[in-house]
C-alpha cells in the first residue's frame, strides 16, 4: 500500500455496508478505500458526462480521463472486484441510480483536492437518499494535517502567505530524500542555476514515449469526438498518454532510462521542433492516480544511487514533485475560494483569440499553442514564460486564462491550474508570489530558438515589426506602477522605466501597444 510519508496515514476500516467509491482522478488500488477493502469487494465508479460539456476541453484530455476510468474498471474486474460502473449525465443521476439499488450502502471515498467538491458531493448523495464518508486523500506526499501543523496555518486566515523553498526543505528533511544526515546531498538545496542551459543544434532529444491505443481507448476517443465539442487534435494515433498503470510504469521506466540524465540542464529550454525535450511527461499519470508521487520519487532516488546521474537533474525533478506539486495543493486549499477570482492588478482584457486558433505571427506563441493543440501539453517554462507571460503583459483577466489552461492541458485540474496560473503566472493574489514573472523578448530569445524564425524583431521595441513582448513589457510596468514600484524586487526595472519617461520613449511605447491591440482585434497579430 502506497501512502503519504509525511504525516500520519488515515486510520480507518470498512464495515460490511461500506462501498469504496473511486473518482476518475483516484485510479489506484495502492491506497485509499480500495486498498482497505476485502478481496472481491463491491466498488462504485460513476462516469458522469455533464462536466465535459462545460468547457471546450482538449480531445486528448477527455479521452485520457474516460479511457483511463474504463481501463481501471476492467482492471478491477479482472482482479476479482465487483465493479458497479454507472454512466450518467451527472453525478446526481449516478448517485440516485446507485442508491435505488443499494439503499443500505454507505459510500467511502478519498477527498478530491478540488475546492467545494466534498460539500457538493454530500449534497448530491443526500438528495439521492444515500450516505458517504470522506477520508483523507492519500495520493500526495504530505497530509493536510502535517502541512498545517508545520506552517502553523490558520484556517480562518483569508490572506495566508507561504514560501515554497521553506516547505521544500521541510519535506526533504522529513522524508530524507536527497539528504546526508541533516544536510542536503551535494551541499545545496537546489541546483536551479545549473538547469538553464540551451542545447545546441547537434543535441537530439530522447525519443518521446508513445503507446499503441487498444480497442477500448480507440473507441473512447471516437466516442469523445462524436459526443462533445472539443478542442485540439482528435487523432488517436497522436495520443501519447498512458491510460493504464502498466503504461504509466513503462513511461516512468523510460524516463529514468532515457530522459532523466539530460532533464536537468535543459529543463528550462524551449525548441520549436521538440515538444517533449527530456521532460518526464508523467504529470497526467500522477494526477490520475496511475502513479503515486512517492513511488516516482523513490524510483528517481534509486536511479541516482545506482547510476552516475547528474545531481542537478535528479534534484530538479524531485523538486517539481516533492516540492512544487505539494506546494500547489496546500496553497490551493488555504487560498480558496478567493484565489480563483483574485486579480490584484485589476486586469480586464479578454484572452486573445489566437490562444484558441494559434493564428499569430509571434513564433513563440504560435509554436507553443500549436503544441498544446496537438497533444494537450507544453512544459513548465512554455506555460509560464510564453503563455502566462504574454497574457499578464496583455492584461488578461486571470480567471479567463485559468479556464483556458484548465480546458486545454491533459494534466490540468482546478487545484493544479489555479495557483499556477492566477498566482505564479499572473501575480493575481499574493499568497506566495513576490513579483510578477514577466519578461521582454530577451528571456525568450535566451532560452529558445523561436526568435530566429519569427516575423518580429526581437531587439526592437517600437516600429511595425518590433516584437510585441518588448513594448508590452514596458507598458505593463508603466500602467501598474502604483502597485509595483514599491516592490523591492522591482527596483531595477523601474529605474529603467524612469529612464524611458525622461526621454519620452514611453509615449512611443504606448502608441505601439495601441497598435498591437488594434491588430489583435482584427486578427493580424
Short mmCIF file of C-alpha atoms in Angstrom, two decimals:
data_model
loop_
_atom_site.label_atom_id
_atom_site.label_comp_id
_atom_site.label_asym_id
_atom_site.label_seq_id
_atom_site.Cartn_x
_atom_site.Cartn_y
_atom_site.Cartn_z
CA UNK A 1 0.00 0.00 0.00
CA UNK A 2 1.42 3.38 -1.04
CA UNK A 3 0.66 6.14 1.46
CA UNK A 4 1.84 9.66 2.24
CA UNK A 5 5.17 9.62 4.01
CA UNK A 6 4.91 12.96 5.84
CA UNK A 7 2.14 12.86 8.41
CA UNK A 8 0.13 10.04 9.91
CA UNK A 9 -1.83 7.98 7.35
CA UNK A 10 -5.57 7.85 7.95
CA UNK A 11 -6.62 5.03 10.24
CA UNK A 12 -9.99 3.63 9.26
CA UNK A 13 -11.64 0.35 8.43
CA UNK A 14 -14.58 -0.50 6.20
CA UNK A 15 -17.68 -2.17 7.52
CA UNK A 16 -19.98 -4.59 5.71
CA UNK A 17 -22.18 -1.87 4.21
CA UNK A 18 -19.30 0.38 3.04
CA UNK A 19 -18.72 0.59 -0.71
CA UNK A 20 -15.49 2.20 -1.95
CA UNK A 21 -16.28 4.90 -4.49
CA UNK A 22 -13.44 5.69 -6.89
CA UNK A 23 -13.26 9.09 -8.57
CA UNK A 24 -11.71 9.43 -12.00
CA UNK A 25 -8.57 11.03 -10.55
CA UNK A 26 -8.06 8.27 -7.96
CA UNK A 27 -7.31 5.30 -10.19
CA UNK A 28 -5.25 3.30 -7.72
CA UNK A 29 -5.55 0.12 -5.71
CA UNK A 30 -2.46 1.00 -3.67
CA UNK A 31 -4.11 3.43 -1.24
CA UNK A 32 -7.47 4.68 -0.06
CA UNK A 33 -10.64 2.64 0.50
CA UNK A 34 -9.90 0.05 -2.21
CA UNK A 35 -6.62 -0.88 -0.53
CA UNK A 36 -8.55 -1.49 2.71
CA UNK A 37 -11.43 -3.40 1.10
CA UNK A 38 -11.52 -7.21 1.33
CA UNK A 39 -10.79 -9.20 -1.80
CA UNK A 40 -13.79 -9.34 -4.10
CA UNK A 41 -15.45 -6.24 -2.64
CA UNK A 42 -18.01 -4.13 -4.44
CA UNK A 43 -16.63 -0.88 -5.87
CA UNK A 44 -18.55 2.05 -7.34
CA UNK A 45 -17.40 4.16 -10.27
CA UNK A 46 -19.57 6.87 -11.84
CA UNK A 47 -18.76 8.15 -15.29
CA UNK A 48 -20.58 11.49 -15.28
CA UNK A 49 -20.65 13.35 -18.59
CA UNK A 50 -22.04 16.80 -17.83
CA UNK A 51 -18.69 18.32 -16.80
CA UNK A 52 -17.25 17.50 -20.21
CA UNK A 53 -19.76 19.79 -21.90
CA UNK A 54 -19.00 22.82 -19.72
CA UNK A 55 -15.77 23.83 -21.48
CA UNK A 56 -14.17 23.19 -24.86
CA UNK A 57 -11.86 20.59 -23.32
CA UNK A 58 -8.99 19.18 -25.30
CA UNK A 59 -9.99 15.98 -27.06
CA UNK A 60 -6.95 14.21 -25.61
CA UNK A 61 -7.88 15.31 -22.09
CA UNK A 62 -11.38 13.85 -22.22
CA UNK A 63 -10.09 10.74 -23.98
CA UNK A 64 -7.48 10.31 -21.27
CA UNK A 65 -9.92 10.68 -18.36
CA UNK A 66 -12.67 8.47 -19.75
CA UNK A 67 -10.35 5.83 -21.23
CA UNK A 68 -8.35 5.59 -18.00
CA UNK A 69 -11.56 5.15 -15.98
CA UNK A 70 -12.81 2.41 -18.30
CA UNK A 71 -9.44 0.67 -18.30
CA UNK A 72 -9.36 0.82 -14.50
CA UNK A 73 -12.88 -0.63 -14.33
CA UNK A 74 -11.77 -3.62 -16.41
CA UNK A 75 -8.58 -3.99 -14.35
CA UNK A 76 -10.62 -4.15 -11.12
CA UNK A 77 -13.00 -6.71 -12.57
CA UNK A 78 -10.11 -8.86 -13.72
CA UNK A 79 -8.68 -8.60 -10.19
CA UNK A 80 -11.92 -10.00 -8.72
CA UNK A 81 -13.75 -6.85 -7.66
CA UNK A 82 -17.46 -6.44 -8.32
CA UNK A 83 -17.46 -3.07 -10.08
CA UNK A 84 -20.68 -1.11 -10.38
CA UNK A 85 -19.89 1.21 -13.26
CA UNK A 86 -22.63 3.77 -13.83
CA UNK A 87 -22.64 6.06 -16.87
CA UNK A 88 -24.88 9.06 -16.33
CA UNK A 89 -25.46 12.62 -17.43
CA UNK A 90 -24.48 13.84 -13.97
CA UNK A 91 -23.24 12.65 -10.61
CA UNK A 92 -26.69 13.37 -9.22
CA UNK A 93 -28.22 10.86 -11.65
CA UNK A 94 -25.47 8.37 -10.90
CA UNK A 95 -25.97 8.54 -7.13
CA UNK A 96 -29.73 8.24 -7.49
CA UNK A 97 -29.33 5.12 -9.62
CA UNK A 98 -26.87 3.54 -7.19
CA UNK A 99 -28.88 4.15 -4.03
CA UNK A 100 -32.08 2.98 -5.69
CA UNK A 101 -30.42 -0.43 -5.98
CA UNK A 102 -28.33 -0.25 -2.78
CA UNK A 103 -30.36 1.74 -0.22
CA UNK A 104 -28.39 0.44 2.79
CA UNK A 105 -24.93 1.14 1.38
CA UNK A 106 -22.59 3.86 2.57
CA UNK A 107 -20.00 5.19 0.11
CA UNK A 108 -16.42 5.72 1.27
CA UNK A 109 -14.13 7.85 -0.85
CA UNK A 110 -10.94 9.86 -0.68
CA UNK A 111 -11.48 13.62 -0.75
CA UNK A 112 -10.98 15.31 -4.09
CA UNK A 113 -8.45 18.18 -3.98
CA UNK A 114 -10.89 20.46 -5.82
CA UNK A 115 -12.41 23.17 -3.64
CA UNK A 116 -16.02 22.62 -2.58
CA UNK A 117 -16.25 19.13 -4.08
CA UNK A 118 -16.81 17.37 -0.77
CA UNK A 119 -19.67 19.67 0.19
CA UNK A 120 -21.28 19.34 -3.23
CA UNK A 121 -20.95 15.55 -3.30
CA UNK A 122 -22.51 15.30 0.17
CA UNK A 123 -25.48 17.33 -1.01
CA UNK A 124 -25.95 15.21 -4.14
CA UNK A 125 -25.64 11.94 -2.23
CA UNK A 126 -28.09 13.09 0.42
CA UNK A 127 -30.53 14.11 -2.32
CA UNK A 128 -30.14 10.64 -3.80
CA UNK A 129 -31.07 9.07 -0.49
CA UNK A 130 -27.61 7.89 0.50
CA UNK A 131 -24.72 8.46 2.84
CA UNK A 132 -20.98 8.95 2.36
CA UNK A 133 -17.81 9.03 4.40
CA UNK A 134 -14.87 11.01 3.07
CA UNK A 135 -11.33 10.15 4.15
CA UNK A 136 -8.02 11.89 3.55
CA UNK A 137 -6.60 11.84 0.05
CA UNK A 138 -3.54 9.57 0.09
CA UNK A 139 -2.27 10.45 -3.39
CA UNK A 140 0.13 13.13 -2.14
CA UNK A 141 3.39 13.02 -0.22
CA UNK A 142 2.22 15.05 2.77
CA UNK A 143 -1.04 15.10 4.67
CA UNK A 144 -3.12 18.20 5.21
CA UNK A 145 -2.65 17.93 8.95
CA UNK A 146 1.15 17.66 8.73
CA UNK A 147 1.43 20.70 6.48
CA UNK A 148 -0.91 22.80 8.59
CA UNK A 149 0.97 21.96 11.77
CA UNK A 150 4.31 22.79 10.15
CA UNK A 151 3.03 26.04 8.61
CA UNK A 152 1.01 26.96 11.70
CA UNK A 153 -1.72 27.65 9.15
CA UNK A 154 -4.86 29.35 10.41
CA UNK A 155 -7.92 28.03 8.54
CA UNK A 156 -9.69 31.36 9.17
CA UNK A 157 -6.90 33.49 7.67
CA UNK A 158 -8.29 34.99 4.46
CA UNK A 159 -4.87 36.21 3.25
CA UNK A 160 -2.32 33.49 4.05
CA UNK A 161 1.21 33.63 2.66
CA UNK A 162 3.52 30.69 2.12
CA UNK A 163 7.05 30.13 0.81
CA UNK A 164 7.87 27.21 -1.43
CA UNK A 165 11.55 26.99 -0.56
CA UNK A 166 10.98 26.60 3.18
CA UNK A 167 8.28 23.97 2.60
CA UNK A 168 10.53 22.08 0.18
CA UNK A 169 13.36 21.97 2.71
CA UNK A 170 10.94 20.79 5.41
CA UNK A 171 9.74 17.94 3.18
CA UNK A 172 13.30 16.99 2.27
CA UNK A 173 14.20 16.76 5.97
CA UNK A 174 11.02 14.86 6.86
CA UNK A 175 11.39 12.32 4.06
CA UNK A 176 15.18 12.04 3.99
CA UNK A 177 15.09 12.40 0.20
CA UNK A 178 18.47 13.57 -1.13
CA UNK A 179 19.70 14.18 2.40
CA UNK A 180 23.05 13.40 4.03
CA UNK A 181 22.09 13.49 7.67
CA UNK A 182 20.78 16.99 8.32
CA UNK A 183 22.40 18.43 5.19
CA UNK A 184 21.25 18.23 1.57
CA UNK A 185 23.10 15.84 -0.70
CA UNK A 186 25.80 17.75 -2.54
CA UNK A 187 25.67 20.64 -0.09
CA UNK A 188 22.96 22.67 -1.84
CA UNK A 189 19.18 22.57 -1.50
CA UNK A 190 18.56 23.18 -5.19
CA UNK A 191 20.54 23.38 -8.40
CA UNK A 192 18.23 25.61 -10.36
CA UNK A 193 21.11 27.73 -11.64
CA UNK A 194 22.52 24.62 -13.36
CA UNK A 195 19.24 23.88 -15.13
CA UNK A 196 19.13 26.80 -17.54
CA UNK A 197 21.27 25.64 -20.44
CA UNK A 198 20.09 25.64 -24.04
CA UNK A 199 21.08 22.71 -26.25
CA UNK A 200 22.96 23.40 -29.45
CA UNK A 201 21.77 22.21 -32.84
CA UNK A 202 23.62 18.90 -32.53
CA UNK A 203 21.67 17.76 -29.46
CA UNK A 204 19.00 15.16 -30.11
CA UNK A 205 16.25 14.71 -27.57
CA UNK A 206 15.46 11.20 -26.31
CA UNK A 207 12.51 9.66 -28.14
CA UNK A 208 9.18 10.59 -26.60
CA UNK A 209 7.19 7.57 -25.40
CA UNK A 210 4.04 6.58 -27.20
CA UNK A 211 1.50 3.81 -26.75
CA UNK A 212 -0.44 1.93 -29.37
CA UNK A 213 -4.08 2.55 -28.44
CA UNK A 214 -6.03 -0.61 -27.76
CA UNK A 215 -9.61 -1.10 -28.91
CA UNK A 216 -11.11 0.38 -25.74
CA UNK A 217 -9.03 3.56 -25.93
CA UNK A 218 -9.71 3.95 -29.66
CA UNK A 219 -13.43 3.51 -29.09
CA UNK A 220 -13.35 6.06 -26.28
CA UNK A 221 -11.54 8.59 -28.47
CA UNK A 222 -14.15 8.19 -31.22
CA UNK A 223 -16.99 8.49 -28.70
CA UNK A 224 -15.49 11.69 -27.23
CA UNK A 225 -15.21 13.20 -30.71
CA UNK A 226 -18.83 12.33 -31.53
CA UNK A 227 -20.29 13.35 -28.16
CA UNK A 228 -18.59 16.59 -27.09
CA UNK A 229 -17.50 19.91 -28.56
CA UNK A 230 -13.77 19.55 -28.03
CA UNK A 231 -10.62 21.50 -28.88
CA UNK A 232 -7.34 20.15 -30.20
CA UNK A 233 -6.20 17.25 -32.33
CA UNK A 234 -8.70 14.39 -32.38
CA UNK A 235 -6.43 11.77 -33.93
CA UNK A 236 -5.97 8.78 -31.64
CA UNK A 237 -2.73 7.99 -33.50
CA UNK A 238 -1.15 11.12 -31.98
CA UNK A 239 -2.41 10.35 -28.46
CA UNK A 240 0.75 9.83 -26.34
CA UNK A 241 -0.64 9.50 -22.80
CA UNK A 242 -0.72 6.40 -20.56
CA UNK A 243 -4.24 5.20 -19.73
CA UNK A 244 -3.29 2.17 -17.61
CA UNK A 245 -0.94 1.60 -14.71
CA UNK A 246 1.14 -0.73 -16.88
CA UNK A 247 1.65 2.04 -19.41
CA UNK A 248 2.37 4.58 -16.68
CA UNK A 249 5.06 2.34 -15.17
CA UNK A 250 6.57 1.92 -18.63
CA UNK A 251 6.58 5.70 -19.03
CA UNK A 252 8.34 6.07 -15.67
CA UNK A 253 10.93 3.45 -16.59
CA UNK A 254 11.62 5.10 -19.93
CA UNK A 255 12.07 8.46 -18.26
CA UNK A 256 14.55 7.00 -15.81
CA UNK A 257 16.45 5.11 -18.51
CA UNK A 258 16.36 7.55 -21.42
CA UNK A 259 15.48 11.07 -20.28
CA UNK A 260 16.37 11.80 -16.66
CA UNK A 261 20.10 12.19 -17.27
CA UNK A 262 19.56 15.17 -19.57
CA UNK A 263 16.42 16.53 -17.94
CA UNK A 264 18.22 18.88 -15.57
CA UNK A 265 20.42 21.05 -17.73
CA UNK A 266 17.78 21.58 -20.43
CA UNK A 267 14.59 21.66 -18.35
CA UNK A 268 14.02 25.40 -18.96
CA UNK A 269 14.95 25.35 -22.65
CA UNK A 270 12.43 25.59 -25.48
CA UNK A 271 12.76 24.31 -29.05
CA UNK A 272 10.20 24.72 -31.79
CA UNK A 273 10.65 21.23 -33.22
CA UNK A 274 10.77 19.37 -29.90
CA UNK A 275 7.61 19.24 -27.81
CA UNK A 276 8.96 16.87 -25.15
CA UNK A 277 12.67 17.69 -24.80
CA UNK A 278 13.86 15.49 -21.88
CA UNK A 279 10.86 16.13 -19.63
CA UNK A 280 9.27 13.30 -17.68
CA UNK A 281 5.75 13.61 -19.17
CA UNK A 282 4.45 11.90 -16.01
CA UNK A 283 2.16 14.65 -14.70
CA UNK A 284 -1.03 13.26 -16.19
CA UNK A 285 -0.34 9.78 -14.80
CA UNK A 286 0.41 11.11 -11.30
CA UNK A 287 -2.67 13.35 -11.29
CA UNK A 288 -4.91 10.42 -12.31
CA UNK A 289 -3.50 8.15 -9.60
CA UNK A 290 -1.87 5.72 -12.05
CA UNK A 291 1.45 6.58 -10.41
CA UNK A 292 1.92 7.64 -6.81
CA UNK A 293 4.30 10.57 -6.29
CA UNK A 294 6.14 8.63 -3.58
CA UNK A 295 6.94 5.76 -5.92
CA UNK A 296 8.15 8.20 -8.58
CA UNK A 297 10.41 9.95 -6.06
CA UNK A 298 11.68 6.59 -4.82
CA UNK A 299 12.41 5.44 -8.37
CA UNK A 300 14.33 8.63 -9.14
CA UNK A 301 16.43 8.41 -5.98
CA UNK A 302 17.08 4.70 -6.59
CA UNK A 303 18.30 5.53 -10.09
CA UNK A 304 20.54 8.26 -8.68
CA UNK A 305 22.05 5.91 -6.12
CA UNK A 306 22.64 3.08 -8.61
CA UNK A 307 23.85 5.10 -11.59
CA UNK A 308 26.11 8.06 -12.18
CA UNK A 309 23.31 10.56 -12.80
CA UNK A 310 23.76 14.34 -12.53
CA UNK A 311 22.54 15.67 -9.19
CA UNK A 312 21.05 18.76 -10.83
CA UNK A 313 18.79 16.55 -12.96
CA UNK A 314 17.69 14.37 -10.06
CA UNK A 315 17.11 17.25 -7.63
CA UNK A 316 15.34 19.34 -10.26
CA UNK A 317 12.85 16.59 -10.99
CA UNK A 318 12.25 15.76 -7.33
CA UNK A 319 11.73 19.47 -6.59
CA UNK A 320 8.83 19.53 -9.07
CA UNK A 321 7.11 16.54 -7.43
CA UNK A 322 8.09 16.67 -3.76
CA UNK A 323 8.24 20.46 -3.72
CA UNK A 324 6.08 22.27 -6.25
CA UNK A 325 3.22 19.78 -6.62
CA UNK A 326 2.77 19.52 -2.86
CA UNK A 327 3.04 23.30 -2.51
CA UNK A 328 0.35 23.91 -5.12
CA UNK A 329 -2.02 21.51 -3.36
CA UNK A 330 -1.64 23.18 0.03
CA UNK A 331 -1.66 26.76 -1.28
CA UNK A 332 -4.87 25.99 -3.16
CA UNK A 333 -6.51 24.59 -0.02
CA UNK A 334 -5.73 27.68 2.03
CA UNK A 335 -6.25 30.43 -0.54
CA UNK A 336 -9.55 29.24 -1.98
CA UNK A 337 -12.12 30.43 -2.78
CA UNK A 338 -10.61 33.92 -3.08
CA UNK A 339 -7.72 32.63 -5.20
CA UNK A 340 -9.98 31.61 -8.09
CA UNK A 341 -11.21 35.17 -8.62
CA UNK A 342 -8.09 37.03 -7.46
CA UNK A 343 -6.99 39.93 -9.64
CA UNK A 344 -4.76 42.25 -7.65
CA UNK A 345 -3.50 44.03 -10.78
CA UNK A 346 -7.09 44.71 -11.94
CA UNK A 347 -6.52 43.11 -15.34
CA UNK A 348 -9.63 43.22 -17.52
CA UNK A 349 -8.58 42.31 -21.07
CA UNK A 350 -10.08 39.28 -22.81
CA UNK A 351 -7.90 36.35 -23.81
CA UNK A 352 -6.75 36.92 -27.40
CA UNK A 353 -8.44 34.66 -29.94
CA UNK A 354 -5.11 33.20 -31.06
CA UNK A 355 -4.89 31.21 -27.82
CA UNK A 356 -7.61 29.07 -29.38
CA UNK A 357 -6.64 29.11 -33.05
CA UNK A 358 -2.88 29.71 -32.92
CA UNK A 359 -3.22 32.33 -35.66
CA UNK A 360 -0.42 34.73 -34.76
CA UNK A 361 2.89 35.68 -36.31
CA UNK A 362 4.62 35.56 -32.93
CA UNK A 363 6.61 32.37 -33.33
CA UNK A 364 6.90 31.56 -29.62
CA UNK A 365 3.14 31.74 -29.11
CA UNK A 366 2.26 30.06 -32.38
CA UNK A 367 4.58 27.12 -31.73
CA UNK A 368 3.58 26.71 -28.09
CA UNK A 369 -0.15 26.93 -28.74
CA UNK A 370 0.33 24.53 -31.65
CA UNK A 371 1.97 22.02 -29.31
CA UNK A 372 -0.89 22.32 -26.83
CA UNK A 373 -3.39 21.90 -29.68
CA UNK A 374 -1.63 18.73 -30.86
CA UNK A 375 -1.18 16.96 -27.52
CA UNK A 376 -2.65 19.00 -24.66
CA UNK A 377 0.84 19.67 -23.34
CA UNK A 378 3.76 22.06 -23.17
CA UNK A 379 6.38 22.14 -20.47
CA UNK A 380 6.51 24.46 -17.47
CA UNK A 381 8.62 27.27 -18.95
CA UNK A 382 6.42 27.50 -22.04
CA UNK A 383 3.42 27.71 -19.73
CA UNK A 384 4.96 30.37 -17.50
CA UNK A 385 7.23 32.47 -19.70
CA UNK A 386 5.38 32.31 -23.03
CA UNK A 387 1.66 31.76 -22.42
CA UNK A 388 1.20 33.30 -18.97
CA UNK A 389 3.86 35.95 -19.60
CA UNK A 390 2.08 37.29 -22.67
CA UNK A 391 -1.34 37.15 -21.00
CA UNK A 392 -0.04 39.08 -18.00
CA UNK A 393 1.61 41.73 -20.16
CA UNK A 394 -1.57 41.97 -22.24
CA UNK A 395 -3.64 42.41 -19.08
CA UNK A 396 -5.82 39.31 -19.44
CA UNK A 397 -8.29 38.77 -16.61
CA UNK A 398 -6.68 35.90 -14.62
CA UNK A 399 -9.71 33.63 -14.30
CA UNK A 400 -10.11 33.64 -18.10
CA UNK A 401 -6.56 32.40 -18.63
CA UNK A 402 -7.10 29.86 -15.85
CA UNK A 403 -10.14 28.50 -17.67
CA UNK A 404 -8.08 28.13 -20.85
CA UNK A 405 -5.32 26.17 -19.10
CA UNK A 406 -7.87 24.01 -17.30
CA UNK A 407 -9.58 23.12 -20.57
CA UNK A 408 -6.56 22.57 -22.80
CA UNK A 409 -3.93 20.67 -20.77
CA UNK A 410 -4.21 16.93 -20.15
CA UNK A 411 -2.63 17.21 -16.68
CA UNK A 412 -4.70 20.23 -15.58
CA UNK A 413 -7.30 20.27 -12.82
CA UNK A 414 -8.66 23.22 -10.90
CA UNK A 415 -6.36 22.63 -7.92
CA UNK A 416 -3.41 22.46 -10.32
CA UNK A 417 -4.06 25.42 -12.59
CA UNK A 418 -5.48 27.95 -10.14
CA UNK A 419 -2.33 28.59 -8.05
CA UNK A 420 -0.04 28.04 -11.03
CA UNK A 421 -1.88 30.36 -13.42
CA UNK A 422 -3.56 33.00 -11.28
CA UNK A 423 -0.77 33.38 -8.73
CA UNK A 424 2.50 32.22 -10.29
CA UNK A 425 1.59 33.10 -13.85
CA UNK A 426 -0.32 36.33 -13.37
CA UNK A 427 0.55 37.59 -9.88
CA UNK A 428 -3.13 37.66 -9.07
CA UNK A 429 -3.31 37.10 -5.33
CA UNK A 430 -0.15 37.40 -3.23
CA UNK A 431 -0.37 34.07 -1.41
CA UNK A 432 3.20 33.19 -2.42
CA UNK A 433 4.39 35.14 -5.48
CA UNK A 434 6.65 38.04 -4.56
CA UNK A 435 6.68 39.67 -8.01
CA UNK A 436 5.16 39.23 -11.47
CA UNK A 437 7.02 36.71 -13.65
CA UNK A 438 7.15 38.81 -16.79
CA UNK A 439 9.84 39.45 -19.37
CA UNK A 440 10.51 41.05 -22.71
CA UNK A 441 11.69 39.11 -25.76
CA UNK A 442 15.16 38.89 -24.27
CA UNK A 443 14.34 35.95 -21.98
CA UNK A 444 12.52 34.01 -24.70
CA UNK A 445 15.39 34.55 -27.10
CA UNK A 446 17.91 33.41 -24.48
CA UNK A 447 16.05 30.19 -23.66
CA UNK A 448 14.67 29.16 -27.07
CA UNK A 449 15.14 29.07 -30.82
CA UNK A 450 11.78 30.73 -31.51
CA UNK A 451 13.07 34.21 -32.31
CA UNK A 452 15.26 33.10 -35.22
CA UNK A 453 12.26 32.29 -37.45
CA UNK A 454 9.91 34.98 -36.15
CA UNK A 455 8.48 37.76 -38.32
CA UNK A 456 9.01 40.19 -35.46
CA UNK A 457 12.36 41.71 -34.48
CA UNK A 458 13.41 40.64 -31.00
CA UNK A 459 15.66 43.68 -30.50
CA UNK A 460 13.10 46.35 -31.42
CA UNK A 461 10.57 47.85 -29.03
CA UNK A 462 8.67 50.18 -31.35
CA UNK A 463 8.04 50.18 -35.06
CA UNK A 464 5.91 47.98 -37.28
CA UNK A 465 7.83 44.69 -36.87
CA UNK A 466 9.03 45.19 -33.30
CA UNK A 467 8.42 42.18 -31.06
CA UNK A 468 5.16 42.74 -29.14
CA UNK A 469 6.70 41.40 -25.94
CA UNK A 470 9.05 44.38 -25.73
CA UNK A 471 6.54 47.21 -25.88
CA UNK A 472 4.04 45.25 -23.80
CA UNK A 473 6.66 44.68 -21.10
CA UNK A 474 7.33 48.38 -20.58
CA UNK A 475 3.66 49.24 -20.91
CA UNK A 476 2.85 46.67 -18.21
CA UNK A 477 5.33 48.26 -15.82
CA UNK A 478 4.05 51.73 -16.65
CA UNK A 479 0.34 51.04 -16.15
CA UNK A 480 0.94 49.02 -12.94
CA UNK A 481 3.39 51.48 -11.42
CA UNK A 482 1.19 52.37 -8.44
CA UNK A 483 1.01 48.71 -7.39
CA UNK A 484 4.51 47.53 -8.27
CA UNK A 485 7.06 50.32 -7.82
CA UNK A 486 7.25 49.83 -4.06
CA UNK A 487 8.07 46.12 -4.53
CA UNK A 488 11.75 45.78 -3.56
CA UNK A 489 12.24 43.14 -6.26
CA UNK A 490 11.13 45.57 -8.97
CA UNK A 491 13.55 48.40 -8.23
CA UNK A 492 15.91 47.79 -11.16
CA UNK A 493 13.03 47.51 -13.62
CA UNK A 494 11.56 50.81 -12.50
CA UNK A 495 14.91 52.57 -12.78
CA UNK A 496 14.72 51.70 -16.50
CA UNK A 497 11.11 52.92 -16.61
CA UNK A 498 12.34 56.25 -15.20
CA UNK A 499 14.92 56.48 -17.98
CA UNK A 500 12.24 55.94 -20.60
CA UNK A 501 9.98 58.55 -19.01
CA UNK A 502 12.77 61.12 -19.17
CA UNK A 503 13.33 60.51 -22.89
CA UNK A 504 9.63 60.39 -23.81
CA UNK A 505 10.18 56.83 -25.08
CA UNK A 506 7.15 55.68 -23.14
CA UNK A 507 4.91 57.75 -25.37
CA UNK A 508 6.09 55.78 -28.41
CA UNK A 509 5.69 52.54 -26.46
CA UNK A 510 2.10 53.39 -25.57
CA UNK A 511 1.40 54.14 -29.22
CA UNK A 512 2.90 50.80 -30.24
CA UNK A 513 0.76 48.96 -27.69
CA UNK A 514 -2.37 50.64 -29.01
CA UNK A 515 -1.42 49.43 -32.49
CA UNK A 516 -0.90 45.90 -31.19
CA UNK A 517 -4.33 45.85 -29.57
CA UNK A 518 -5.91 47.00 -32.82
CA UNK A 519 -4.06 44.30 -34.75
CA UNK A 520 -5.16 41.66 -32.27
CA UNK A 521 -8.79 42.75 -32.55
CA UNK A 522 -8.50 42.41 -36.32
CA UNK A 523 -6.76 39.03 -36.14
CA UNK A 524 -3.48 40.35 -37.54
CA UNK A 525 -1.13 39.95 -34.57
#
